[in-house]
């Protein structure tokens, strides 16, 4: 898991970082049409009829007021407040990364950065042999050979139970056990829901999974289907003993992981483009992997984000 990043800045670096954040604040106020509000602030709706009060709003003395700190958003007649920082709220179809914390009868219990643990049922995942069939008592006895405690697993949110707990499923080859990599934990609000959460960074030989729950996996690239147990157990054990992750791939995993740590520490949205840009900037500046978490590159990343947003703002206006 990722520990909080603490950076020691000298006076010059502090001034540069403060200036960068001030620029980002100014750019944000220019680019965003939304109004920043805090709790109990009045939301101006110009006395329009038929206004629909959405999430984060309430009515008081005939006025719409905010019940959250965030940005006011409007969709036609619907007015709601989008929180700037919020805990992970699962939705059906979310791609999540979790860690197995318990093996129970016919199910695994996973920690997924939510108020409750998630449940992955034995019948909700593909068996190692890949054959679609009823689960038997033998399958239940062999559950520990599939996942055991502390294994990292990728799955999809299937639905909710009446008690609020999550049910997961892993019925595709892209889901399942994750090995040979690093599990990082970032604030869930930094990871936006997108069409694609699985990324193959070919130039690095690395797989990147951005879990909607704030768990991010960076590991050696695996071709879907490579884990199918088509050979006998002896040859599989021999392959595992002989195979290893090359040094270059391990270095690439560390570089990508440090890019994630840096973006998270700065509070920037985490996307595959932002991660790759940060990693490429460290390589082009000849920054060692261990120095990516140092003060100078920390400040440079903030300054580079300012330039990026200025260019985006110019494109929108132009």
PDB file of C-alpha atoms in Angstrom:
ATOM      1  CA  UNK A   1       0.000   0.000   0.000  1.00  0.00           C
ATOM      2  CA  UNK A   2       1.057   3.590  -0.546  1.00  0.00           C
ATOM      3  CA  UNK A   3       2.142   5.769   2.339  1.00  0.00           C
ATOM      4  CA  UNK A   4       1.492   9.514   2.342  1.00  0.00           C
ATOM      5  CA  UNK A   5       4.235  11.437   0.540  1.00  0.00           C
ATOM      6  CA  UNK A   6       6.049  14.081   2.592  1.00  0.00           C
ATOM      7  CA  UNK A   7       8.297  16.454   0.636  1.00  0.00           C
ATOM      8  CA  UNK A   8      10.810  18.829   2.236  1.00  0.00           C
ATOM      9  CA  UNK A   9      10.951  22.053   0.211  1.00  0.00           C
ATOM     10  CA  UNK A  10      13.488  24.849   0.486  1.00  0.00           C
ATOM     11  CA  UNK A  11      12.303  28.465   0.467  1.00  0.00           C
ATOM     12  CA  UNK A  12      12.663  28.916  -3.303  1.00  0.00           C
ATOM     13  CA  UNK A  13      10.743  25.723  -4.024  1.00  0.00           C
ATOM     14  CA  UNK A  14       7.987  26.772  -1.602  1.00  0.00           C
ATOM     15  CA  UNK A  15       7.561  30.077  -3.444  1.00  0.00           C
ATOM     16  CA  UNK A  16       7.490  28.321  -6.831  1.00  0.00           C
ATOM     17  CA  UNK A  17       4.959  25.757  -5.624  1.00  0.00           C
ATOM     18  CA  UNK A  18       2.729  28.426  -4.083  1.00  0.00           C
ATOM     19  CA  UNK A  19       2.832  30.414  -7.327  1.00  0.00           C
ATOM     20  CA  UNK A  20       1.944  27.294  -9.349  1.00  0.00           C
ATOM     21  CA  UNK A  21      -1.060  26.513  -7.155  1.00  0.00           C
ATOM     22  CA  UNK A  22      -2.197  30.149  -7.366  1.00  0.00           C
ATOM     23  CA  UNK A  23      -2.015  29.962 -11.169  1.00  0.00           C
ATOM     24  CA  UNK A  24      -4.001  26.714 -11.129  1.00  0.00           C
ATOM     25  CA  UNK A  25      -6.628  28.339  -8.912  1.00  0.00           C
ATOM     26  CA  UNK A  26      -6.908  31.338 -11.253  1.00  0.00           C
ATOM     27  CA  UNK A  27      -7.129  29.099 -14.333  1.00  0.00           C
ATOM     28  CA  UNK A  28      -9.788  26.963 -12.655  1.00  0.00           C
ATOM     29  CA  UNK A  29     -11.952  29.986 -11.883  1.00  0.00           C
ATOM     30  CA  UNK A  30     -11.682  31.136 -15.511  1.00  0.00           C
ATOM     31  CA  UNK A  31     -12.304  27.747 -17.099  1.00  0.00           C
ATOM     32  CA  UNK A  32     -15.118  26.551 -14.849  1.00  0.00           C
ATOM     33  CA  UNK A  33     -18.602  27.897 -15.353  1.00  0.00           C
ATOM     34  CA  UNK A  34     -19.665  26.332 -12.039  1.00  0.00           C
ATOM     35  CA  UNK A  35     -20.034  28.318  -8.830  1.00  0.00           C
ATOM     36  CA  UNK A  36     -18.029  27.228  -5.799  1.00  0.00           C
ATOM     37  CA  UNK A  37     -20.248  26.942  -2.739  1.00  0.00           C
ATOM     38  CA  UNK A  38     -19.929  25.818   0.854  1.00  0.00           C
ATOM     39  CA  UNK A  39     -22.575  24.453   3.202  1.00  0.00           C
ATOM     40  CA  UNK A  40     -25.651  26.747   3.584  1.00  0.00           C
ATOM     41  CA  UNK A  41     -24.618  29.048   0.708  1.00  0.00           C
ATOM     42  CA  UNK A  42     -27.519  30.240  -1.446  1.00  0.00           C
ATOM     43  CA  UNK A  43     -27.497  28.902  -5.021  1.00  0.00           C
ATOM     44  CA  UNK A  44     -28.786  31.558  -7.455  1.00  0.00           C
ATOM     45  CA  UNK A  45     -31.521  30.125  -9.712  1.00  0.00           C
ATOM     46  CA  UNK A  46     -32.992  33.467 -10.864  1.00  0.00           C
ATOM     47  CA  UNK A  47     -36.462  32.589  -9.555  1.00  0.00           C
ATOM     48  CA  UNK A  48     -36.989  30.076 -12.357  1.00  0.00           C
ATOM     49  CA  UNK A  49     -40.056  27.853 -12.242  1.00  0.00           C
ATOM     50  CA  UNK A  50     -39.814  24.080 -12.070  1.00  0.00           C
ATOM     51  CA  UNK A  51     -36.266  23.927 -10.706  1.00  0.00           C
ATOM     52  CA  UNK A  52     -35.339  20.382  -9.662  1.00  0.00           C
ATOM     53  CA  UNK A  53     -33.193  20.176  -6.540  1.00  0.00           C
ATOM     54  CA  UNK A  54     -30.591  17.445  -6.937  1.00  0.00           C
ATOM     55  CA  UNK A  55     -27.799  15.983  -4.830  1.00  0.00           C
ATOM     56  CA  UNK A  56     -26.204  18.410  -2.381  1.00  0.00           C
ATOM     57  CA  UNK A  57     -29.078  20.920  -2.381  1.00  0.00           C
ATOM     58  CA  UNK A  58     -32.027  21.735  -0.176  1.00  0.00           C
ATOM     59  CA  UNK A  59     -34.710  24.410   0.150  1.00  0.00           C
ATOM     60  CA  UNK A  60     -34.773  27.017   2.911  1.00  0.00           C
ATOM     61  CA  UNK A  61     -37.083  30.037   3.056  1.00  0.00           C
ATOM     62  CA  UNK A  62     -37.949  29.601  -0.598  1.00  0.00           C
ATOM     63  CA  UNK A  63     -34.293  29.573  -1.689  1.00  0.00           C
ATOM     64  CA  UNK A  64     -32.077  26.738  -2.902  1.00  0.00           C
ATOM     65  CA  UNK A  65     -29.110  26.246  -0.580  1.00  0.00           C
ATOM     66  CA  UNK A  66     -26.093  23.959  -0.708  1.00  0.00           C
ATOM     67  CA  UNK A  67     -25.665  21.089   1.740  1.00  0.00           C
ATOM     68  CA  UNK A  68     -22.182  20.202   0.435  1.00  0.00           C
ATOM     69  CA  UNK A  69     -18.954  22.018  -0.355  1.00  0.00           C
ATOM     70  CA  UNK A  70     -18.370  21.816  -4.092  1.00  0.00           C
ATOM     71  CA  UNK A  71     -19.239  23.118  -7.540  1.00  0.00           C
ATOM     72  CA  UNK A  72     -22.773  23.936  -8.666  1.00  0.00           C
ATOM     73  CA  UNK A  73     -23.723  22.047 -11.812  1.00  0.00           C
ATOM     74  CA  UNK A  74     -26.851  22.377 -13.954  1.00  0.00           C
ATOM     75  CA  UNK A  75     -28.459  19.964 -16.398  1.00  0.00           C
ATOM     76  CA  UNK A  76     -31.513  21.717 -17.857  1.00  0.00           C
ATOM     77  CA  UNK A  77     -33.775  22.276 -14.806  1.00  0.00           C
ATOM     78  CA  UNK A  78     -31.750  20.046 -12.490  1.00  0.00           C
ATOM     79  CA  UNK A  79     -29.431  21.824 -10.058  1.00  0.00           C
ATOM     80  CA  UNK A  80     -26.951  19.828  -7.954  1.00  0.00           C
ATOM     81  CA  UNK A  81     -23.630  20.232  -6.163  1.00  0.00           C
ATOM     82  CA  UNK A  82     -20.663  18.126  -7.239  1.00  0.00           C
ATOM     83  CA  UNK A  83     -18.432  17.518  -4.229  1.00  0.00           C
ATOM     84  CA  UNK A  84     -14.770  18.316  -4.753  1.00  0.00           C
ATOM     85  CA  UNK A  85     -13.739  15.585  -2.351  1.00  0.00           C
ATOM     86  CA  UNK A  86     -15.843  12.558  -1.539  1.00  0.00           C
ATOM     87  CA  UNK A  87     -15.505   8.953  -0.425  1.00  0.00           C
ATOM     88  CA  UNK A  88     -15.912   6.161  -2.913  1.00  0.00           C
ATOM     89  CA  UNK A  89     -19.562   5.505  -3.796  1.00  0.00           C
ATOM     90  CA  UNK A  90     -19.860   2.237  -5.739  1.00  0.00           C
ATOM     91  CA  UNK A  91     -21.999   1.919  -8.846  1.00  0.00           C
ATOM     92  CA  UNK A  92     -22.962  -1.229 -10.734  1.00  0.00           C
ATOM     93  CA  UNK A  93     -20.381  -1.870 -13.442  1.00  0.00           C
ATOM     94  CA  UNK A  94     -17.490  -0.177 -11.633  1.00  0.00           C
ATOM     95  CA  UNK A  95     -14.068  -1.726 -12.206  1.00  0.00           C
ATOM     96  CA  UNK A  96     -12.433  -2.151  -8.815  1.00  0.00           C
ATOM     97  CA  UNK A  97      -9.198  -3.545  -7.409  1.00  0.00           C
ATOM     98  CA  UNK A  98      -9.309  -5.162  -3.967  1.00  0.00           C
ATOM     99  CA  UNK A  99      -7.366  -7.290  -1.540  1.00  0.00           C
ATOM    100  CA  UNK A 100      -8.635 -10.633  -0.198  1.00  0.00           C
ATOM    101  CA  UNK A 101      -9.003 -10.471   3.583  1.00  0.00           C
ATOM    102  CA  UNK A 102     -11.077 -13.604   4.297  1.00  0.00           C
ATOM    103  CA  UNK A 103     -12.076 -16.895   2.702  1.00  0.00           C
ATOM    104  CA  UNK A 104     -15.583 -17.979   3.730  1.00  0.00           C
ATOM    105  CA  UNK A 105     -17.841 -20.788   2.474  1.00  0.00           C
ATOM    106  CA  UNK A 106     -18.386 -20.266  -1.285  1.00  0.00           C
ATOM    107  CA  UNK A 107     -17.104 -16.694  -1.168  1.00  0.00           C
ATOM    108  CA  UNK A 108     -14.120 -14.423  -0.725  1.00  0.00           C
ATOM    109  CA  UNK A 109     -14.297 -11.175   1.234  1.00  0.00           C
ATOM    110  CA  UNK A 110     -12.347  -8.245  -0.198  1.00  0.00           C
ATOM    111  CA  UNK A 111     -11.218  -4.884   1.129  1.00  0.00           C
ATOM    112  CA  UNK A 112     -12.078  -2.274  -1.522  1.00  0.00           C
ATOM    113  CA  UNK A 113     -11.685   1.135   0.202  1.00  0.00           C
ATOM    114  CA  UNK A 114     -15.409   1.276   1.036  1.00  0.00           C
ATOM    115  CA  UNK A 115     -17.305   1.464   4.332  1.00  0.00           C
ATOM    116  CA  UNK A 116     -18.089  -2.256   3.964  1.00  0.00           C
ATOM    117  CA  UNK A 117     -16.132  -5.162   2.560  1.00  0.00           C
ATOM    118  CA  UNK A 118     -17.143  -6.628  -0.802  1.00  0.00           C
ATOM    119  CA  UNK A 119     -18.073 -10.249  -1.494  1.00  0.00           C
ATOM    120  CA  UNK A 120     -16.967 -12.300  -4.493  1.00  0.00           C
ATOM    121  CA  UNK A 121     -19.011 -15.488  -4.737  1.00  0.00           C
ATOM    122  CA  UNK A 122     -17.469 -18.674  -6.111  1.00  0.00           C
ATOM    123  CA  UNK A 123     -20.240 -18.899  -8.729  1.00  0.00           C
ATOM    124  CA  UNK A 124     -19.565 -15.295  -9.848  1.00  0.00           C
ATOM    125  CA  UNK A 125     -16.163 -15.971 -11.339  1.00  0.00           C
ATOM    126  CA  UNK A 126     -14.505 -18.120 -13.971  1.00  0.00           C
ATOM    127  CA  UNK A 127     -12.933 -21.328 -12.747  1.00  0.00           C
ATOM    128  CA  UNK A 128      -9.238 -21.923 -13.515  1.00  0.00           C
ATOM    129  CA  UNK A 129     -10.065 -24.592 -16.115  1.00  0.00           C
ATOM    130  CA  UNK A 130     -12.229 -22.069 -17.989  1.00  0.00           C
ATOM    131  CA  UNK A 131     -15.154 -24.501 -18.309  1.00  0.00           C
ATOM    132  CA  UNK A 132     -18.663 -23.209 -17.615  1.00  0.00           C
ATOM    133  CA  UNK A 133     -20.215 -25.680 -15.175  1.00  0.00           C
ATOM    134  CA  UNK A 134     -21.899 -25.939 -11.813  1.00  0.00           C
ATOM    135  CA  UNK A 135     -19.642 -25.396  -8.820  1.00  0.00           C
ATOM    136  CA  UNK A 136     -19.082 -28.543  -6.776  1.00  0.00           C
ATOM    137  CA  UNK A 137     -17.895 -29.327  -3.280  1.00  0.00           C
ATOM    138  CA  UNK A 138     -14.444 -29.983  -4.757  1.00  0.00           C
ATOM    139  CA  UNK A 139     -14.363 -26.437  -6.168  1.00  0.00           C
ATOM    140  CA  UNK A 140     -15.238 -25.077  -2.749  1.00  0.00           C
ATOM    141  CA  UNK A 141     -12.432 -27.076  -1.139  1.00  0.00           C
ATOM    142  CA  UNK A 142     -10.000 -25.719  -3.748  1.00  0.00           C
ATOM    143  CA  UNK A 143     -10.947 -22.054  -3.259  1.00  0.00           C
ATOM    144  CA  UNK A 144      -7.624 -21.273  -1.592  1.00  0.00           C
ATOM    145  CA  UNK A 145      -5.800 -22.439  -4.725  1.00  0.00           C
ATOM    146  CA  UNK A 146      -7.609 -19.693  -6.659  1.00  0.00           C
ATOM    147  CA  UNK A 147      -7.356 -16.774  -4.226  1.00  0.00           C
ATOM    148  CA  UNK A 148      -5.902 -16.714  -0.739  1.00  0.00           C
ATOM    149  CA  UNK A 149      -5.548 -14.028   1.910  1.00  0.00           C
ATOM    150  CA  UNK A 150      -3.700 -10.855   0.789  1.00  0.00           C
ATOM    151  CA  UNK A 151      -4.059 -11.684  -2.914  1.00  0.00           C
ATOM    152  CA  UNK A 152      -4.847  -8.653  -5.072  1.00  0.00           C
ATOM    153  CA  UNK A 153      -7.904  -9.163  -7.276  1.00  0.00           C
ATOM    154  CA  UNK A 154      -9.562  -7.174 -10.063  1.00  0.00           C
ATOM    155  CA  UNK A 155     -13.341  -7.502 -10.403  1.00  0.00           C
ATOM    156  CA  UNK A 156     -16.514  -5.670 -11.386  1.00  0.00           C
ATOM    157  CA  UNK A 157     -19.325  -4.446  -9.143  1.00  0.00           C
ATOM    158  CA  UNK A 158     -22.307  -6.715  -9.778  1.00  0.00           C
ATOM    159  CA  UNK A 159     -24.868  -5.288  -7.355  1.00  0.00           C
ATOM    160  CA  UNK A 160     -25.794  -4.457  -3.785  1.00  0.00           C
ATOM    161  CA  UNK A 161     -27.236  -6.518  -0.980  1.00  0.00           C
ATOM    162  CA  UNK A 162     -30.049  -5.297   1.292  1.00  0.00           C
ATOM    163  CA  UNK A 163     -27.495  -4.591   4.025  1.00  0.00           C
ATOM    164  CA  UNK A 164     -25.501  -2.318   1.692  1.00  0.00           C
ATOM    165  CA  UNK A 165     -22.654  -4.748   1.035  1.00  0.00           C
ATOM    166  CA  UNK A 166     -21.266  -5.140  -2.470  1.00  0.00           C
ATOM    167  CA  UNK A 167     -21.356  -8.222  -4.648  1.00  0.00           C
ATOM    168  CA  UNK A 168     -18.593  -8.569  -7.220  1.00  0.00           C
ATOM    169  CA  UNK A 169     -18.135 -10.688 -10.310  1.00  0.00           C
ATOM    170  CA  UNK A 170     -15.100 -11.772 -12.334  1.00  0.00           C
ATOM    171  CA  UNK A 171     -16.521 -13.614 -15.318  1.00  0.00           C
ATOM    172  CA  UNK A 172     -13.985 -12.403 -17.873  1.00  0.00           C
ATOM    173  CA  UNK A 173     -10.340 -13.228 -18.508  1.00  0.00           C
ATOM    174  CA  UNK A 174      -9.374  -9.606 -17.843  1.00  0.00           C
ATOM    175  CA  UNK A 175     -10.503 -10.016 -14.222  1.00  0.00           C
ATOM    176  CA  UNK A 176      -8.896 -12.175 -11.560  1.00  0.00           C
ATOM    177  CA  UNK A 177      -5.686 -12.371  -9.571  1.00  0.00           C
ATOM    178  CA  UNK A 178      -3.036  -9.682 -10.092  1.00  0.00           C
ATOM    179  CA  UNK A 179       0.612 -10.586  -9.634  1.00  0.00           C
ATOM    180  CA  UNK A 180       4.073  -9.113 -10.172  1.00  0.00           C
ATOM    181  CA  UNK A 181       3.323  -5.491  -9.529  1.00  0.00           C
ATOM    182  CA  UNK A 182       2.473  -2.781  -7.020  1.00  0.00           C
ATOM    183  CA  UNK A 183      -0.870  -1.925  -5.438  1.00  0.00           C
ATOM    184  CA  UNK A 184      -1.298   1.796  -4.810  1.00  0.00           C
ATOM    185  CA  UNK A 185      -4.038   3.532  -2.868  1.00  0.00           C
ATOM    186  CA  UNK A 186      -5.112   7.061  -3.782  1.00  0.00           C
ATOM    187  CA  UNK A 187      -8.191   9.165  -2.860  1.00  0.00           C
ATOM    188  CA  UNK A 188     -11.056   7.723  -4.895  1.00  0.00           C
ATOM    189  CA  UNK A 189     -12.217  11.149  -6.087  1.00  0.00           C
ATOM    190  CA  UNK A 190      -8.980  11.510  -8.083  1.00  0.00           C
ATOM    191  CA  UNK A 191      -9.966   8.551 -10.305  1.00  0.00           C
ATOM    192  CA  UNK A 192     -12.812   9.479 -12.646  1.00  0.00           C
ATOM    193  CA  UNK A 193     -15.141   6.895 -14.153  1.00  0.00           C
ATOM    194  CA  UNK A 194     -14.172   6.340 -17.787  1.00  0.00           C
ATOM    195  CA  UNK A 195     -14.989   3.939 -20.592  1.00  0.00           C
ATOM    196  CA  UNK A 196     -11.616   2.247 -20.206  1.00  0.00           C
ATOM    197  CA  UNK A 197      -9.920   1.408 -16.898  1.00  0.00           C
ATOM    198  CA  UNK A 198      -7.541  -1.274 -18.230  1.00  0.00           C
ATOM    199  CA  UNK A 199      -4.456   0.107 -19.957  1.00  0.00           C
ATOM    200  CA  UNK A 200      -1.588  -1.700 -21.653  1.00  0.00           C
ATOM    201  CA  UNK A 201       1.405   0.653 -21.628  1.00  0.00           C
ATOM    202  CA  UNK A 202       3.247  -1.067 -24.464  1.00  0.00           C
ATOM    203  CA  UNK A 203       6.297   1.202 -24.359  1.00  0.00           C
ATOM    204  CA  UNK A 204       6.870   0.163 -20.736  1.00  0.00           C
ATOM    205  CA  UNK A 205       5.663  -3.453 -20.874  1.00  0.00           C
ATOM    206  CA  UNK A 206       3.329  -2.605 -17.983  1.00  0.00           C
ATOM    207  CA  UNK A 207      -0.373  -3.099 -17.248  1.00  0.00           C
ATOM    208  CA  UNK A 208      -2.171  -0.248 -15.495  1.00  0.00           C
ATOM    209  CA  UNK A 209      -5.579  -0.724 -13.858  1.00  0.00           C
ATOM    210  CA  UNK A 210      -7.288   2.385 -12.493  1.00  0.00           C
ATOM    211  CA  UNK A 211      -9.804   1.080  -9.971  1.00  0.00           C
ATOM    212  CA  UNK A 212     -12.828   3.320  -9.438  1.00  0.00           C
ATOM    213  CA  UNK A 213     -12.385   2.689  -5.708  1.00  0.00           C
ATOM    214  CA  UNK A 214      -8.983   4.412  -5.597  1.00  0.00           C
ATOM    215  CA  UNK A 215      -6.908   1.219  -5.706  1.00  0.00           C
ATOM    216  CA  UNK A 216      -4.488   1.328  -8.648  1.00  0.00           C
ATOM    217  CA  UNK A 217      -2.522  -1.636  -9.944  1.00  0.00           C
ATOM    218  CA  UNK A 218       0.785  -1.296 -11.794  1.00  0.00           C
ATOM    219  CA  UNK A 219       2.220  -4.625 -12.887  1.00  0.00           C
ATOM    220  CA  UNK A 220       4.013  -6.631 -15.538  1.00  0.00           C
ATOM    221  CA  UNK A 221       1.974  -6.987 -18.740  1.00  0.00           C
ATOM    222  CA  UNK A 222      -0.034 -10.195 -18.913  1.00  0.00           C
ATOM    223  CA  UNK A 223      -1.790 -11.409 -22.061  1.00  0.00           C
ATOM    224  CA  UNK A 224      -5.390 -12.454 -21.232  1.00  0.00           C
ATOM    225  CA  UNK A 225      -5.593 -16.230 -21.260  1.00  0.00           C
ATOM    226  CA  UNK A 226      -1.998 -16.787 -20.177  1.00  0.00           C
ATOM    227  CA  UNK A 227      -3.205 -17.932 -16.777  1.00  0.00           C
ATOM    228  CA  UNK A 228      -5.430 -20.735 -18.054  1.00  0.00           C
ATOM    229  CA  UNK A 229      -4.479 -24.045 -16.482  1.00  0.00           C
ATOM    230  CA  UNK A 230      -4.201 -26.111 -19.634  1.00  0.00           C
ATOM    231  CA  UNK A 231      -1.027 -27.892 -18.611  1.00  0.00           C
ATOM    232  CA  UNK A 232      -0.543 -30.312 -15.773  1.00  0.00           C
ATOM    233  CA  UNK A 233       0.376 -29.008 -12.356  1.00  0.00           C
ATOM    234  CA  UNK A 234       4.011 -30.100 -12.457  1.00  0.00           C
ATOM    235  CA  UNK A 235       4.838 -28.152 -15.620  1.00  0.00           C
ATOM    236  CA  UNK A 236       2.969 -25.126 -14.248  1.00  0.00           C
ATOM    237  CA  UNK A 237       5.050 -25.180 -11.059  1.00  0.00           C
ATOM    238  CA  UNK A 238       8.250 -25.451 -13.093  1.00  0.00           C
ATOM    239  CA  UNK A 239       7.226 -22.500 -15.281  1.00  0.00           C
ATOM    240  CA  UNK A 240       6.564 -20.379 -12.202  1.00  0.00           C
ATOM    241  CA  UNK A 241       9.951 -21.248 -10.732  1.00  0.00           C
ATOM    242  CA  UNK A 242      11.791 -20.417 -13.949  1.00  0.00           C
ATOM    243  CA  UNK A 243       9.907 -17.248 -14.864  1.00  0.00           C
ATOM    244  CA  UNK A 244      10.766 -13.868 -13.398  1.00  0.00           C
ATOM    245  CA  UNK A 245      10.162 -10.197 -14.127  1.00  0.00           C
ATOM    246  CA  UNK A 246      13.079  -8.606 -16.037  1.00  0.00           C
ATOM    247  CA  UNK A 247      14.914  -5.734 -14.350  1.00  0.00           C
ATOM    248  CA  UNK A 248      13.855  -3.216 -17.001  1.00  0.00           C
ATOM    249  CA  UNK A 249      10.168  -4.057 -16.481  1.00  0.00           C
ATOM    250  CA  UNK A 250      10.568  -3.778 -12.705  1.00  0.00           C
ATOM    251  CA  UNK A 251      12.136  -0.342 -13.149  1.00  0.00           C
ATOM    252  CA  UNK A 252       9.279   0.700 -15.437  1.00  0.00           C
ATOM    253  CA  UNK A 253       6.736  -0.486 -12.837  1.00  0.00           C
ATOM    254  CA  UNK A 254       8.474   1.648 -10.206  1.00  0.00           C
ATOM    255  CA  UNK A 255       8.569   4.695 -12.516  1.00  0.00           C
ATOM    256  CA  UNK A 256       4.862   4.444 -13.331  1.00  0.00           C
ATOM    257  CA  UNK A 257       4.024   3.827  -9.651  1.00  0.00           C
ATOM    258  CA  UNK A 258       6.006   6.890  -8.579  1.00  0.00           C
ATOM    259  CA  UNK A 259       4.142   8.951 -11.183  1.00  0.00           C
ATOM    260  CA  UNK A 260       0.877   7.882  -9.533  1.00  0.00           C
ATOM    261  CA  UNK A 261       2.248   8.733  -6.070  1.00  0.00           C
ATOM    262  CA  UNK A 262       3.337  12.171  -7.254  1.00  0.00           C
ATOM    263  CA  UNK A 263       0.019  13.053  -8.905  1.00  0.00           C
ATOM    264  CA  UNK A 264      -1.864  11.881  -5.827  1.00  0.00           C
ATOM    265  CA  UNK A 265       0.324  13.939  -3.475  1.00  0.00           C
ATOM    266  CA  UNK A 266      -0.324  17.046  -5.594  1.00  0.00           C
ATOM    267  CA  UNK A 267      -4.065  16.341  -5.696  1.00  0.00           C
ATOM    268  CA  UNK A 268      -4.209  16.135  -9.511  1.00  0.00           C
ATOM    269  CA  UNK A 269      -6.746  13.952 -11.324  1.00  0.00           C
ATOM    270  CA  UNK A 270      -5.216  10.562 -12.119  1.00  0.00           C
ATOM    271  CA  UNK A 271      -5.600   9.417 -15.713  1.00  0.00           C
ATOM    272  CA  UNK A 272      -3.459   7.280 -17.985  1.00  0.00           C
ATOM    273  CA  UNK A 273      -2.369  10.370 -19.960  1.00  0.00           C
ATOM    274  CA  UNK A 274      -1.304  12.232 -16.810  1.00  0.00           C
ATOM    275  CA  UNK A 275       0.616   9.201 -15.529  1.00  0.00           C
ATOM    276  CA  UNK A 276       2.454   8.614 -18.816  1.00  0.00           C
ATOM    277  CA  UNK A 277       3.223  12.346 -19.218  1.00  0.00           C
ATOM    278  CA  UNK A 278       4.759  12.428 -15.738  1.00  0.00           C
ATOM    279  CA  UNK A 279       6.808   9.297 -16.392  1.00  0.00           C
ATOM    280  CA  UNK A 280       8.024  10.623 -19.760  1.00  0.00           C
ATOM    281  CA  UNK A 281       8.936  13.979 -18.195  1.00  0.00           C
ATOM    282  CA  UNK A 282      11.057  12.212 -15.582  1.00  0.00           C
ATOM    283  CA  UNK A 283      12.874  10.249 -18.296  1.00  0.00           C
ATOM    284  CA  UNK A 284      13.447  13.270 -20.532  1.00  0.00           C
ATOM    285  CA  UNK A 285      14.822  15.206 -17.536  1.00  0.00           C
ATOM    286  CA  UNK A 286      17.084  12.278 -16.595  1.00  0.00           C
ATOM    287  CA  UNK A 287      15.400  11.989 -13.191  1.00  0.00           C
ATOM    288  CA  UNK A 288      16.206   8.740 -11.401  1.00  0.00           C
ATOM    289  CA  UNK A 289      13.234   6.701 -10.206  1.00  0.00           C
ATOM    290  CA  UNK A 290      14.046   7.385  -6.539  1.00  0.00           C
ATOM    291  CA  UNK A 291      14.370  11.129  -7.216  1.00  0.00           C
ATOM    292  CA  UNK A 292      10.893  11.371  -8.751  1.00  0.00           C
ATOM    293  CA  UNK A 293       9.523  11.796  -5.221  1.00  0.00           C
ATOM    294  CA  UNK A 294      12.049  14.524  -4.425  1.00  0.00           C
ATOM    295  CA  UNK A 295      11.250  18.195  -3.942  1.00  0.00           C
ATOM    296  CA  UNK A 296      12.491  19.535  -7.293  1.00  0.00           C
ATOM    297  CA  UNK A 297      10.537  17.171  -9.536  1.00  0.00           C
ATOM    298  CA  UNK A 298       7.517  17.642  -7.247  1.00  0.00           C
ATOM    299  CA  UNK A 299       7.558  21.395  -7.971  1.00  0.00           C
ATOM    300  CA  UNK A 300       8.343  20.860 -11.661  1.00  0.00           C
ATOM    301  CA  UNK A 301       5.284  18.610 -12.023  1.00  0.00           C
ATOM    302  CA  UNK A 302       3.049  21.349 -10.575  1.00  0.00           C
ATOM    303  CA  UNK A 303       4.584  23.949 -12.904  1.00  0.00           C
ATOM    304  CA  UNK A 304       4.172  21.647 -15.898  1.00  0.00           C
ATOM    305  CA  UNK A 305       0.483  21.209 -15.010  1.00  0.00           C
ATOM    306  CA  UNK A 306       0.084  25.007 -15.067  1.00  0.00           C
ATOM    307  CA  UNK A 307       1.500  25.191 -18.605  1.00  0.00           C
ATOM    308  CA  UNK A 308      -0.693  22.319 -19.729  1.00  0.00           C
ATOM    309  CA  UNK A 309      -3.880  23.962 -18.447  1.00  0.00           C
ATOM    310  CA  UNK A 310      -2.932  27.349 -19.904  1.00  0.00           C
ATOM    311  CA  UNK A 311      -2.527  25.770 -23.355  1.00  0.00           C
ATOM    312  CA  UNK A 312      -5.875  23.955 -22.995  1.00  0.00           C
ATOM    313  CA  UNK A 313      -7.576  27.198 -22.001  1.00  0.00           C
ATOM    314  CA  UNK A 314      -6.090  28.985 -25.036  1.00  0.00           C
ATOM    315  CA  UNK A 315      -7.339  26.224 -27.331  1.00  0.00           C
ATOM    316  CA  UNK A 316     -10.864  26.529 -25.939  1.00  0.00           C
ATOM    317  CA  UNK A 317     -10.867  30.273 -26.428  1.00  0.00           C
ATOM    318  CA  UNK A 318      -9.198  30.125 -29.818  1.00  0.00           C
TER     319      UNK A 318
END
